[in-house]
Amino acid sequence: MKLKLKNVFLAYFLVSIAGLLYALVQLAEQLRQKDLRISQLQADLHRPPPAPAQPPEPEALPTIYVVTPTYARLVQKAELVRLSQTLSLVPRLHWLLVEDAEGPTPLVSGLLAASGLLFTHLAVLTPKAQRLREGEPGWVRPRGVEQRNRALDWLRSRGGAVAGEKDPPPPGTRGVVYFADDDNTYSRELFEEMRWTRGVSVWPVGLVGGLRFEGPRVQDGRVVGFHTAWEPNRPFPVDMAGFAVSLPLLLAKPNARFDATAPRGHLESSLLSHLVDPKDLEPRAANCTRVLVWHTRTEKPKMKQEEQLQRQGRGSDPAVEV
């Protein structure tokens, strides 16, 4: 009996020793892992931070060709200065500024020369039959048609430049074309949204059509309709500021142009109908949920005091450019 108790005690002792040794081994391993982690953290503290990711070199980016029709008026310079300073923030951009005039004017020529932008200066006068008559509201006749088409002609190697870069883009140039009126307000983000357009890209436009915004309705990454109040059955119920076209697509469709005889609100459709099917539009700006361009308009200045001083021979010095 004593022998059995002794054996049991010995077995219990050996098992206890084995358990203790196992526990000590586990504890030692935990301490080793802890020391290793501390060493790693200390090394991380002394390691220089990684270099930030570098954006692509400008030469690797597709060029954005911004087409802007403009015409002489009191606020013209103010509008163009504002727009040019927005465009100056965008890399790899080429401004096609087209005057509604028989030739280049000193005001626009000087502004372009001082802008620091890569530009092409064009000019073409709107035919008298297409011009707004005194007292007509701006929506009665499409504006900027001849000027936008003149820019398309230049892109298609048909000449016409009066200053700036006179050679059109060579064949194979990667780029996108955007029609930017001089009185809108543009976020810099918008241009990066459109830069990689493959066909025709679209996004919402704020403060247009009597709505807070107009724009495509998107489902599962595809355009399925348009949020608009006025004549929603137009082929492309979008604002001029709400789309961009890839340069290769434009060059591949030489007959795609704006139609000066298009019904009211159909000017955009007159071009886009030659280029794309609505179901193939490429939604941008977070699936058309963000507004990055606004259809703003500068209030027409009231010149009653100026007119009164002019009648008295004391008007503002006409040599001072405004």
PDB file of C-alpha atoms in Angstrom:
ATOM      1  CA  MET A   1       0.000   0.000   0.000  1.00  0.00           C
ATOM      2  CA  LYS A   2       2.825   2.344   0.899  1.00  0.00           C
ATOM      3  CA  LEU A   3       4.499   1.537  -2.436  1.00  0.00           C
ATOM      4  CA  LYS A   4       1.358   2.463  -4.367  1.00  0.00           C
ATOM      5  CA  LEU A   5       1.029   5.781  -2.536  1.00  0.00           C
ATOM      6  CA  LYS A   6       4.685   6.501  -3.233  1.00  0.00           C
ATOM      7  CA  ASN A   7       4.213   5.788  -6.934  1.00  0.00           C
ATOM      8  CA  VAL A   8       1.145   8.009  -7.066  1.00  0.00           C
ATOM      9  CA  PHE A   9       3.001  10.809  -5.322  1.00  0.00           C
ATOM     10  CA  LEU A  10       5.956  10.410  -7.689  1.00  0.00           C
ATOM     11  CA  ALA A  11       3.704  10.464 -10.739  1.00  0.00           C
ATOM     12  CA  TYR A  12       1.907  13.570  -9.435  1.00  0.00           C
ATOM     13  CA  PHE A  13       5.257  15.228  -8.762  1.00  0.00           C
ATOM     14  CA  LEU A  14       6.564  14.468 -12.248  1.00  0.00           C
ATOM     15  CA  VAL A  15       3.374  15.722 -13.894  1.00  0.00           C
ATOM     16  CA  SER A  16       3.513  18.903 -11.834  1.00  0.00           C
ATOM     17  CA  ILE A  17       7.149  19.451 -12.762  1.00  0.00           C
ATOM     18  CA  ALA A  18       6.317  18.897 -16.447  1.00  0.00           C
ATOM     19  CA  GLY A  19       3.410  21.364 -16.244  1.00  0.00           C
ATOM     20  CA  LEU A  20       5.591  23.921 -14.525  1.00  0.00           C
ATOM     21  CA  LEU A  21       8.325  23.527 -17.134  1.00  0.00           C
ATOM     22  CA  TYR A  22       5.746  23.907 -19.923  1.00  0.00           C
ATOM     23  CA  ALA A  23       4.386  27.042 -18.286  1.00  0.00           C
ATOM     24  CA  LEU A  24       7.891  28.458 -17.942  1.00  0.00           C
ATOM     25  CA  VAL A  25       8.628  27.714 -21.609  1.00  0.00           C
ATOM     26  CA  GLN A  26       5.395  29.454 -22.660  1.00  0.00           C
ATOM     27  CA  LEU A  27       6.184  32.438 -20.457  1.00  0.00           C
ATOM     28  CA  ALA A  28       9.690  32.662 -21.895  1.00  0.00           C
ATOM     29  CA  GLU A  29       8.282  32.567 -25.432  1.00  0.00           C
ATOM     30  CA  GLN A  30       5.798  35.343 -24.611  1.00  0.00           C
ATOM     31  CA  LEU A  31       8.589  37.456 -23.148  1.00  0.00           C
ATOM     32  CA  ARG A  32      10.709  36.808 -26.247  1.00  0.00           C
ATOM     33  CA  GLN A  33       7.834  37.864 -28.546  1.00  0.00           C
ATOM     34  CA  LYS A  34       7.265  40.940 -26.406  1.00  0.00           C
ATOM     35  CA  ASP A  35      10.947  41.883 -26.578  1.00  0.00           C
ATOM     36  CA  LEU A  36      10.885  41.336 -30.349  1.00  0.00           C
ATOM     37  CA  ARG A  37       7.809  43.585 -30.734  1.00  0.00           C
ATOM     38  CA  ILE A  38       9.458  46.290 -28.611  1.00  0.00           C
ATOM     39  CA  SER A  39      12.564  46.087 -30.805  1.00  0.00           C
ATOM     40  CA  GLN A  40      10.423  46.396 -33.939  1.00  0.00           C
ATOM     41  CA  LEU A  41       8.599  49.437 -32.555  1.00  0.00           C
ATOM     42  CA  GLN A  42      11.896  51.062 -31.617  1.00  0.00           C
ATOM     43  CA  ALA A  43      13.214  50.406 -35.114  1.00  0.00           C
ATOM     44  CA  ASP A  44      10.028  51.904 -36.623  1.00  0.00           C
ATOM     45  CA  LEU A  45      10.486  55.036 -34.531  1.00  0.00           C
ATOM     46  CA  HIS A  46      13.959  55.581 -35.942  1.00  0.00           C
ATOM     47  CA  ARG A  47      13.031  54.655 -39.534  1.00  0.00           C
ATOM     48  CA  PRO A  48      12.434  57.684 -41.808  1.00  0.00           C
ATOM     49  CA  PRO A  49       8.817  58.043 -43.000  1.00  0.00           C
ATOM     50  CA  PRO A  50       8.062  56.654 -46.463  1.00  0.00           C
ATOM     51  CA  ALA A  51       8.140  59.130 -49.309  1.00  0.00           C
ATOM     52  CA  PRO A  52       4.635  60.266 -50.304  1.00  0.00           C
ATOM     53  CA  ALA A  53       3.227  58.777 -53.495  1.00  0.00           C
ATOM     54  CA  GLN A  54       4.197  60.974 -56.404  1.00  0.00           C
ATOM     55  CA  PRO A  55       1.506  62.068 -58.857  1.00  0.00           C
ATOM     56  CA  PRO A  56       2.064  61.212 -62.511  1.00  0.00           C
ATOM     57  CA  GLU A  57       4.380  63.523 -64.392  1.00  0.00           C
ATOM     58  CA  PRO A  58       2.348  66.135 -66.301  1.00  0.00           C
ATOM     59  CA  GLU A  59       3.693  64.774 -69.589  1.00  0.00           C
ATOM     60  CA  ALA A  60       2.025  61.425 -68.801  1.00  0.00           C
ATOM     61  CA  LEU A  61      -1.429  62.985 -68.401  1.00  0.00           C
ATOM     62  CA  PRO A  62      -3.957  63.358 -71.228  1.00  0.00           C
ATOM     63  CA  THR A  63      -4.350  67.005 -72.245  1.00  0.00           C
ATOM     64  CA  ILE A  64      -7.592  68.803 -71.396  1.00  0.00           C
ATOM     65  CA  TYR A  65      -8.650  71.137 -74.220  1.00  0.00           C
ATOM     66  CA  VAL A  66     -10.962  73.781 -72.737  1.00  0.00           C
ATOM     67  CA  VAL A  67     -13.066  75.585 -75.347  1.00  0.00           C
ATOM     68  CA  THR A  68     -14.415  78.972 -74.231  1.00  0.00           C
ATOM     69  CA  PRO A  69     -16.486  81.260 -76.468  1.00  0.00           C
ATOM     70  CA  THR A  70     -16.440  84.894 -75.357  1.00  0.00           C
ATOM     71  CA  TYR A  71     -17.863  88.223 -76.497  1.00  0.00           C
ATOM     72  CA  ALA A  72     -17.268  91.894 -75.692  1.00  0.00           C
ATOM     73  CA  ARG A  73     -19.187  93.287 -72.723  1.00  0.00           C
ATOM     74  CA  LEU A  74     -18.453  95.210 -69.539  1.00  0.00           C
ATOM     75  CA  VAL A  75     -17.821  92.093 -67.444  1.00  0.00           C
ATOM     76  CA  GLN A  76     -15.819  90.208 -70.092  1.00  0.00           C
ATOM     77  CA  LYS A  77     -12.401  90.807 -68.567  1.00  0.00           C
ATOM     78  CA  ALA A  78     -13.606  90.039 -65.040  1.00  0.00           C
ATOM     79  CA  GLU A  79     -15.111  86.742 -66.218  1.00  0.00           C
ATOM     80  CA  LEU A  80     -12.007  85.725 -68.161  1.00  0.00           C
ATOM     81  CA  VAL A  81      -9.619  86.622 -65.336  1.00  0.00           C
ATOM     82  CA  ARG A  82     -11.591  84.466 -62.919  1.00  0.00           C
ATOM     83  CA  LEU A  83     -11.735  81.553 -65.337  1.00  0.00           C
ATOM     84  CA  SER A  84      -8.064  81.796 -66.317  1.00  0.00           C
ATOM     85  CA  GLN A  85      -6.984  81.670 -62.685  1.00  0.00           C
ATOM     86  CA  THR A  86      -9.007  78.503 -62.136  1.00  0.00           C
ATOM     87  CA  LEU A  87      -7.515  76.932 -65.266  1.00  0.00           C
ATOM     88  CA  SER A  88      -3.999  77.844 -64.128  1.00  0.00           C
ATOM     89  CA  LEU A  89      -4.399  75.360 -61.255  1.00  0.00           C
ATOM     90  CA  VAL A  90      -4.930  72.451 -63.655  1.00  0.00           C
ATOM     91  CA  PRO A  91      -1.907  70.632 -65.101  1.00  0.00           C
ATOM     92  CA  ARG A  92      -1.704  69.653 -68.763  1.00  0.00           C
ATOM     93  CA  LEU A  93      -4.402  72.037 -69.968  1.00  0.00           C
ATOM     94  CA  HIS A  94      -4.748  73.892 -73.271  1.00  0.00           C
ATOM     95  CA  TRP A  95      -7.171  76.823 -73.421  1.00  0.00           C
ATOM     96  CA  LEU A  96      -8.947  77.470 -76.735  1.00  0.00           C
ATOM     97  CA  LEU A  97     -10.408  80.955 -76.336  1.00  0.00           C
ATOM     98  CA  VAL A  98     -12.657  81.962 -79.230  1.00  0.00           C
ATOM     99  CA  GLU A  99     -13.838  85.554 -79.611  1.00  0.00           C
ATOM    100  CA  ASP A 100     -17.132  86.510 -81.197  1.00  0.00           C
ATOM    101  CA  ALA A 101     -15.376  89.116 -83.324  1.00  0.00           C
ATOM    102  CA  GLU A 102     -13.912  89.629 -86.772  1.00  0.00           C
ATOM    103  CA  GLY A 103     -10.430  89.396 -85.283  1.00  0.00           C
ATOM    104  CA  PRO A 104      -8.549  89.356 -82.004  1.00  0.00           C
ATOM    105  CA  THR A 105      -9.161  92.253 -79.631  1.00  0.00           C
ATOM    106  CA  PRO A 106      -6.418  93.894 -77.543  1.00  0.00           C
ATOM    107  CA  LEU A 107      -8.240  93.105 -74.277  1.00  0.00           C
ATOM    108  CA  VAL A 108      -8.402  89.352 -74.882  1.00  0.00           C
ATOM    109  CA  SER A 109      -4.955  89.206 -76.490  1.00  0.00           C
ATOM    110  CA  GLY A 110      -3.379  90.919 -73.493  1.00  0.00           C
ATOM    111  CA  LEU A 111      -5.223  88.730 -71.006  1.00  0.00           C
ATOM    112  CA  LEU A 112      -4.103  85.540 -72.743  1.00  0.00           C
ATOM    113  CA  ALA A 113      -0.494  86.700 -72.946  1.00  0.00           C
ATOM    114  CA  ALA A 114      -0.485  87.437 -69.193  1.00  0.00           C
ATOM    115  CA  SER A 115      -2.324  84.254 -68.165  1.00  0.00           C
ATOM    116  CA  GLY A 116       0.676  81.908 -68.196  1.00  0.00           C
ATOM    117  CA  LEU A 117      -1.516  79.257 -69.808  1.00  0.00           C
ATOM    118  CA  LEU A 118      -0.897  77.257 -72.950  1.00  0.00           C
ATOM    119  CA  PHE A 119      -3.505  78.776 -75.241  1.00  0.00           C
ATOM    120  CA  THR A 120      -4.783  79.104 -78.767  1.00  0.00           C
ATOM    121  CA  HIS A 121      -6.547  82.351 -79.674  1.00  0.00           C
ATOM    122  CA  LEU A 122      -9.297  82.089 -82.271  1.00  0.00           C
ATOM    123  CA  ALA A 123     -11.920  84.525 -83.546  1.00  0.00           C
ATOM    124  CA  VAL A 124     -15.056  84.237 -85.655  1.00  0.00           C
ATOM    125  CA  LEU A 125     -18.010  86.610 -85.884  1.00  0.00           C
ATOM    126  CA  THR A 126     -21.505  85.236 -85.325  1.00  0.00           C
ATOM    127  CA  PRO A 127     -23.600  85.836 -88.488  1.00  0.00           C
ATOM    128  CA  LYS A 128     -26.098  88.650 -88.127  1.00  0.00           C
ATOM    129  CA  ALA A 129     -29.059  86.305 -88.602  1.00  0.00           C
ATOM    130  CA  GLN A 130     -27.998  84.296 -85.544  1.00  0.00           C
ATOM    131  CA  ARG A 131     -27.330  87.238 -83.233  1.00  0.00           C
ATOM    132  CA  LEU A 132     -29.684  88.265 -80.445  1.00  0.00           C
ATOM    133  CA  ARG A 133     -31.835  91.259 -81.274  1.00  0.00           C
ATOM    134  CA  GLU A 134     -32.300  94.168 -78.909  1.00  0.00           C
ATOM    135  CA  GLY A 135     -34.533  93.143 -76.023  1.00  0.00           C
ATOM    136  CA  GLU A 136     -34.522  89.412 -76.775  1.00  0.00           C
ATOM    137  CA  PRO A 137     -33.806  87.109 -73.809  1.00  0.00           C
ATOM    138  CA  GLY A 138     -30.625  85.075 -74.030  1.00  0.00           C
ATOM    139  CA  TRP A 139     -32.393  81.740 -74.398  1.00  0.00           C
ATOM    140  CA  VAL A 140     -34.164  82.672 -77.661  1.00  0.00           C
ATOM    141  CA  ARG A 141     -31.136  81.894 -79.839  1.00  0.00           C
ATOM    142  CA  PRO A 142     -28.220  79.540 -79.213  1.00  0.00           C
ATOM    143  CA  ARG A 143     -25.026  81.447 -78.441  1.00  0.00           C
ATOM    144  CA  GLY A 144     -21.408  80.551 -79.005  1.00  0.00           C
ATOM    145  CA  VAL A 145     -22.207  78.097 -81.805  1.00  0.00           C
ATOM    146  CA  GLU A 146     -19.824  79.514 -84.407  1.00  0.00           C
ATOM    147  CA  GLN A 147     -17.103  79.906 -81.789  1.00  0.00           C
ATOM    148  CA  ARG A 148     -17.313  76.311 -80.518  1.00  0.00           C
ATOM    149  CA  ASN A 149     -17.356  74.994 -84.070  1.00  0.00           C
ATOM    150  CA  ARG A 150     -14.302  77.107 -84.926  1.00  0.00           C
ATOM    151  CA  ALA A 151     -12.470  75.418 -82.026  1.00  0.00           C
ATOM    152  CA  LEU A 152     -13.522  72.001 -83.359  1.00  0.00           C
ATOM    153  CA  ASP A 153     -12.174  73.010 -86.780  1.00  0.00           C
ATOM    154  CA  TRP A 154      -8.811  73.904 -85.231  1.00  0.00           C
ATOM    155  CA  LEU A 155      -8.631  70.590 -83.380  1.00  0.00           C
ATOM    156  CA  ARG A 156      -9.323  68.858 -86.693  1.00  0.00           C
ATOM    157  CA  SER A 157      -6.353  70.592 -88.324  1.00  0.00           C
ATOM    158  CA  ARG A 158      -8.338  73.185 -90.243  1.00  0.00           C
ATOM    159  CA  GLY A 159      -6.361  76.157 -88.968  1.00  0.00           C
ATOM    160  CA  GLY A 160      -7.721  79.525 -87.926  1.00  0.00           C
ATOM    161  CA  ALA A 161      -5.515  80.355 -84.943  1.00  0.00           C
ATOM    162  CA  VAL A 162      -4.603  84.032 -84.650  1.00  0.00           C
ATOM    163  CA  ALA A 163      -2.230  83.754 -81.673  1.00  0.00           C
ATOM    164  CA  GLY A 164      -0.760  81.318 -79.193  1.00  0.00           C
ATOM    165  CA  GLU A 165      -0.227  77.685 -80.155  1.00  0.00           C
ATOM    166  CA  LYS A 166      -1.168  77.473 -83.819  1.00  0.00           C
ATOM    167  CA  ASP A 167      -0.436  73.795 -84.488  1.00  0.00           C
ATOM    168  CA  PRO A 168      -3.311  71.417 -83.641  1.00  0.00           C
ATOM    169  CA  PRO A 169      -2.650  68.241 -81.638  1.00  0.00           C
ATOM    170  CA  PRO A 170      -0.815  65.619 -83.686  1.00  0.00           C
ATOM    171  CA  PRO A 171      -2.525  62.299 -84.516  1.00  0.00           C
ATOM    172  CA  GLY A 172      -2.637  59.925 -81.579  1.00  0.00           C
ATOM    173  CA  THR A 173      -2.721  62.667 -78.942  1.00  0.00           C
ATOM    174  CA  ARG A 174      -4.478  61.584 -75.755  1.00  0.00           C
ATOM    175  CA  GLY A 175      -6.891  64.252 -74.642  1.00  0.00           C
ATOM    176  CA  VAL A 176     -10.388  65.367 -73.754  1.00  0.00           C
ATOM    177  CA  VAL A 177     -12.407  68.377 -74.947  1.00  0.00           C
ATOM    178  CA  TYR A 178     -14.569  70.429 -72.589  1.00  0.00           C
ATOM    179  CA  PHE A 179     -16.816  73.373 -73.469  1.00  0.00           C
ATOM    180  CA  ALA A 180     -16.445  75.885 -70.616  1.00  0.00           C
ATOM    181  CA  ASP A 181     -18.425  79.115 -70.860  1.00  0.00           C
ATOM    182  CA  ASP A 182     -16.721  82.150 -69.358  1.00  0.00           C
ATOM    183  CA  ASP A 183     -19.475  82.916 -66.819  1.00  0.00           C
ATOM    184  CA  ASN A 184     -19.649  79.559 -65.010  1.00  0.00           C
ATOM    185  CA  THR A 185     -17.887  78.573 -61.790  1.00  0.00           C
ATOM    186  CA  TYR A 186     -15.646  75.494 -61.897  1.00  0.00           C
ATOM    187  CA  SER A 187     -14.075  73.370 -59.180  1.00  0.00           C
ATOM    188  CA  ARG A 188     -10.524  72.271 -59.893  1.00  0.00           C
ATOM    189  CA  GLU A 189     -11.659  68.702 -59.113  1.00  0.00           C
ATOM    190  CA  LEU A 190     -13.915  68.715 -62.144  1.00  0.00           C
ATOM    191  CA  PHE A 191     -10.989  68.694 -64.559  1.00  0.00           C
ATOM    192  CA  GLU A 192      -9.409  65.636 -62.969  1.00  0.00           C
ATOM    193  CA  GLU A 193     -12.787  63.878 -63.129  1.00  0.00           C
ATOM    194  CA  MET A 194     -12.942  64.375 -66.898  1.00  0.00           C
ATOM    195  CA  ARG A 195      -9.273  63.819 -67.761  1.00  0.00           C
ATOM    196  CA  TRP A 196      -9.489  60.046 -68.405  1.00  0.00           C
ATOM    197  CA  THR A 197     -12.699  60.160 -70.469  1.00  0.00           C
ATOM    198  CA  ARG A 198     -12.837  57.293 -72.983  1.00  0.00           C
ATOM    199  CA  GLY A 199     -15.923  58.432 -74.920  1.00  0.00           C
ATOM    200  CA  VAL A 200     -18.301  60.994 -73.418  1.00  0.00           C
ATOM    201  CA  SER A 201     -18.326  61.620 -69.667  1.00  0.00           C
ATOM    202  CA  VAL A 202     -21.119  63.381 -67.763  1.00  0.00           C
ATOM    203  CA  TRP A 203     -21.837  64.911 -64.339  1.00  0.00           C
ATOM    204  CA  PRO A 204     -24.370  67.241 -62.656  1.00  0.00           C
ATOM    205  CA  VAL A 205     -24.428  71.020 -63.092  1.00  0.00           C
ATOM    206  CA  GLY A 206     -25.631  73.240 -60.263  1.00  0.00           C
ATOM    207  CA  LEU A 207     -28.076  76.163 -60.437  1.00  0.00           C
ATOM    208  CA  VAL A 208     -29.422  75.446 -63.916  1.00  0.00           C
ATOM    209  CA  GLY A 209     -32.768  74.765 -65.556  1.00  0.00           C
ATOM    210  CA  GLY A 210     -34.671  76.324 -62.676  1.00  0.00           C
ATOM    211  CA  LEU A 211     -33.405  73.566 -60.360  1.00  0.00           C
ATOM    212  CA  ARG A 212     -30.783  73.268 -57.648  1.00  0.00           C
ATOM    213  CA  PHE A 213     -28.980  71.009 -60.107  1.00  0.00           C
ATOM    214  CA  GLU A 214     -29.540  69.047 -63.297  1.00  0.00           C
ATOM    215  CA  GLY A 215     -27.732  65.860 -64.143  1.00  0.00           C
ATOM    216  CA  PRO A 216     -27.771  62.190 -65.054  1.00  0.00           C
ATOM    217  CA  ARG A 217     -29.460  59.555 -62.902  1.00  0.00           C
ATOM    218  CA  VAL A 218     -27.135  56.611 -62.374  1.00  0.00           C
ATOM    219  CA  GLN A 219     -27.891  53.028 -61.396  1.00  0.00           C
ATOM    220  CA  ASP A 220     -25.225  50.332 -61.043  1.00  0.00           C
ATOM    221  CA  GLY A 221     -22.668  52.628 -62.615  1.00  0.00           C
ATOM    222  CA  ARG A 222     -24.713  53.342 -65.756  1.00  0.00           C
ATOM    223  CA  VAL A 223     -26.745  56.371 -66.822  1.00  0.00           C
ATOM    224  CA  VAL A 224     -30.421  55.388 -66.792  1.00  0.00           C
ATOM    225  CA  GLY A 225     -32.051  58.811 -67.125  1.00  0.00           C
ATOM    226  CA  PHE A 226     -31.738  62.508 -66.343  1.00  0.00           C
ATOM    227  CA  HIS A 227     -32.896  64.745 -63.515  1.00  0.00           C
ATOM    228  CA  THR A 228     -34.312  67.743 -65.369  1.00  0.00           C
ATOM    229  CA  ALA A 229     -37.537  69.721 -65.396  1.00  0.00           C
ATOM    230  CA  TRP A 230     -37.532  71.318 -68.838  1.00  0.00           C
ATOM    231  CA  GLU A 231     -38.258  69.127 -71.885  1.00  0.00           C
ATOM    232  CA  PRO A 232     -36.908  65.904 -70.365  1.00  0.00           C
ATOM    233  CA  ASN A 233     -37.442  63.980 -73.629  1.00  0.00           C
ATOM    234  CA  ARG A 234     -34.551  65.717 -75.369  1.00  0.00           C
ATOM    235  CA  PRO A 235     -32.027  63.157 -76.710  1.00  0.00           C
ATOM    236  CA  PHE A 236     -29.421  64.502 -74.259  1.00  0.00           C
ATOM    237  CA  PRO A 237     -31.005  66.762 -71.611  1.00  0.00           C
ATOM    238  CA  VAL A 238     -27.655  68.025 -70.317  1.00  0.00           C
ATOM    239  CA  ASP A 239     -26.118  71.462 -69.911  1.00  0.00           C
ATOM    240  CA  MET A 240     -23.094  72.505 -71.959  1.00  0.00           C
ATOM    241  CA  ALA A 241     -21.010  72.432 -68.766  1.00  0.00           C
ATOM    242  CA  GLY A 242     -22.098  68.884 -67.946  1.00  0.00           C
ATOM    243  CA  PHE A 243     -20.091  66.745 -70.365  1.00  0.00           C
ATOM    244  CA  ALA A 244     -16.678  66.208 -71.944  1.00  0.00           C
ATOM    245  CA  VAL A 245     -15.661  64.322 -75.087  1.00  0.00           C
ATOM    246  CA  SER A 246     -12.491  62.365 -75.712  1.00  0.00           C
ATOM    247  CA  LEU A 247     -10.325  63.942 -78.401  1.00  0.00           C
ATOM    248  CA  PRO A 248      -9.872  60.694 -80.397  1.00  0.00           C
ATOM    249  CA  LEU A 249     -13.661  60.276 -80.564  1.00  0.00           C
ATOM    250  CA  LEU A 250     -14.143  63.842 -81.837  1.00  0.00           C
ATOM    251  CA  LEU A 251     -11.456  63.396 -84.467  1.00  0.00           C
ATOM    252  CA  ALA A 252     -12.986  60.083 -85.557  1.00  0.00           C
ATOM    253  CA  LYS A 253     -16.349  61.812 -86.130  1.00  0.00           C
ATOM    254  CA  PRO A 254     -15.521  64.745 -88.439  1.00  0.00           C
ATOM    255  CA  ASN A 255     -19.179  65.628 -89.004  1.00  0.00           C
ATOM    256  CA  ALA A 256     -19.952  66.071 -85.318  1.00  0.00           C
ATOM    257  CA  ARG A 257     -20.671  69.786 -84.835  1.00  0.00           C
ATOM    258  CA  PHE A 258     -23.053  72.123 -83.063  1.00  0.00           C
ATOM    259  CA  ASP A 259     -26.124  73.011 -85.134  1.00  0.00           C
ATOM    260  CA  ALA A 260     -27.050  76.689 -84.998  1.00  0.00           C
ATOM    261  CA  THR A 261     -30.581  75.810 -86.183  1.00  0.00           C
ATOM    262  CA  ALA A 262     -31.204  73.324 -83.387  1.00  0.00           C
ATOM    263  CA  PRO A 263     -34.405  73.969 -81.384  1.00  0.00           C
ATOM    264  CA  ARG A 264     -34.101  75.669 -78.028  1.00  0.00           C
ATOM    265  CA  GLY A 265     -32.317  73.397 -75.536  1.00  0.00           C
ATOM    266  CA  HIS A 266     -31.152  70.956 -78.210  1.00  0.00           C
ATOM    267  CA  LEU A 267     -27.745  72.476 -78.952  1.00  0.00           C
ATOM    268  CA  GLU A 268     -25.879  69.925 -76.815  1.00  0.00           C
ATOM    269  CA  SER A 269     -27.874  67.094 -78.379  1.00  0.00           C
ATOM    270  CA  SER A 270     -26.974  68.295 -81.871  1.00  0.00           C
ATOM    271  CA  LEU A 271     -23.339  67.439 -81.123  1.00  0.00           C
ATOM    272  CA  LEU A 272     -23.700  64.447 -78.818  1.00  0.00           C
ATOM    273  CA  SER A 273     -26.125  62.602 -81.100  1.00  0.00           C
ATOM    274  CA  HIS A 274     -23.213  62.153 -83.544  1.00  0.00           C
ATOM    275  CA  LEU A 275     -20.903  60.800 -80.856  1.00  0.00           C
ATOM    276  CA  VAL A 276     -22.537  58.453 -78.365  1.00  0.00           C
ATOM    277  CA  ASP A 277     -25.615  56.519 -77.336  1.00  0.00           C
ATOM    278  CA  PRO A 278     -27.088  57.737 -74.014  1.00  0.00           C
ATOM    279  CA  LYS A 279     -26.599  54.297 -72.438  1.00  0.00           C
ATOM    280  CA  ASP A 280     -22.843  54.533 -73.103  1.00  0.00           C
ATOM    281  CA  LEU A 281     -22.310  57.810 -71.240  1.00  0.00           C
ATOM    282  CA  GLU A 282     -19.616  57.621 -68.556  1.00  0.00           C
ATOM    283  CA  PRO A 283     -20.844  58.948 -65.190  1.00  0.00           C
ATOM    284  CA  ARG A 284     -18.269  60.915 -63.188  1.00  0.00           C
ATOM    285  CA  ALA A 285     -18.301  62.887 -59.916  1.00  0.00           C
ATOM    286  CA  ALA A 286     -19.102  59.922 -57.654  1.00  0.00           C
ATOM    287  CA  ASN A 287     -21.728  58.500 -60.001  1.00  0.00           C
ATOM    288  CA  CYS A 288     -23.140  61.983 -60.580  1.00  0.00           C
ATOM    289  CA  THR A 289     -23.809  62.644 -56.879  1.00  0.00           C
ATOM    290  CA  ARG A 290     -21.410  65.604 -56.562  1.00  0.00           C
ATOM    291  CA  VAL A 291     -21.777  69.071 -58.104  1.00  0.00           C
ATOM    292  CA  LEU A 292     -18.416  70.446 -59.270  1.00  0.00           C
ATOM    293  CA  VAL A 293     -19.592  73.130 -61.728  1.00  0.00           C
ATOM    294  CA  TRP A 294     -22.221  75.833 -61.312  1.00  0.00           C
ATOM    295  CA  HIS A 295     -24.142  77.743 -63.971  1.00  0.00           C
ATOM    296  CA  THR A 296     -23.516  81.136 -62.384  1.00  0.00           C
ATOM    297  CA  ARG A 297     -24.042  84.460 -64.117  1.00  0.00           C
ATOM    298  CA  THR A 298     -22.503  87.805 -63.325  1.00  0.00           C
ATOM    299  CA  GLU A 299     -25.119  90.491 -62.757  1.00  0.00           C
ATOM    300  CA  LYS A 300     -25.201  93.060 -65.536  1.00  0.00           C
ATOM    301  CA  PRO A 301     -23.648  96.241 -64.095  1.00  0.00           C
ATOM    302  CA  LYS A 302     -25.885  99.268 -63.740  1.00  0.00           C
ATOM    303  CA  MET A 303     -24.229 102.231 -65.464  1.00  0.00           C
ATOM    304  CA  LYS A 304     -26.687 105.053 -64.742  1.00  0.00           C
ATOM    305  CA  GLN A 305     -24.123 107.138 -62.881  1.00  0.00           C
ATOM    306  CA  GLU A 306     -21.528 106.519 -65.598  1.00  0.00           C
ATOM    307  CA  GLU A 307     -23.978 107.623 -68.275  1.00  0.00           C
ATOM    308  CA  GLN A 308     -24.834 110.746 -66.294  1.00  0.00           C
ATOM    309  CA  LEU A 309     -21.154 111.675 -65.894  1.00  0.00           C
ATOM    310  CA  GLN A 310     -20.537 111.043 -69.605  1.00  0.00           C
ATOM    311  CA  ARG A 311     -23.320 113.498 -70.493  1.00  0.00           C
ATOM    312  CA  GLN A 312     -21.478 116.019 -68.326  1.00  0.00           C
ATOM    313  CA  GLY A 313     -18.185 115.244 -70.018  1.00  0.00           C
ATOM    314  CA  ARG A 314     -16.789 113.719 -66.828  1.00  0.00           C
ATOM    315  CA  GLY A 315     -17.068 110.006 -67.640  1.00  0.00           C
ATOM    316  CA  SER A 316     -14.503 107.402 -66.577  1.00  0.00           C
ATOM    317  CA  ASP A 317     -11.239 107.458 -68.527  1.00  0.00           C
ATOM    318  CA  PRO A 318     -11.817 105.110 -71.524  1.00  0.00           C
ATOM    319  CA  ALA A 319      -8.082 104.382 -71.624  1.00  0.00           C
ATOM    320  CA  VAL A 320      -8.388 102.462 -68.346  1.00  0.00           C
ATOM    321  CA  GLU A 321      -9.184  98.844 -69.226  1.00  0.00           C
ATOM    322  CA  VAL A 322     -11.895  97.302 -67.054  1.00  0.00           C
TER     323      VAL A 322
END
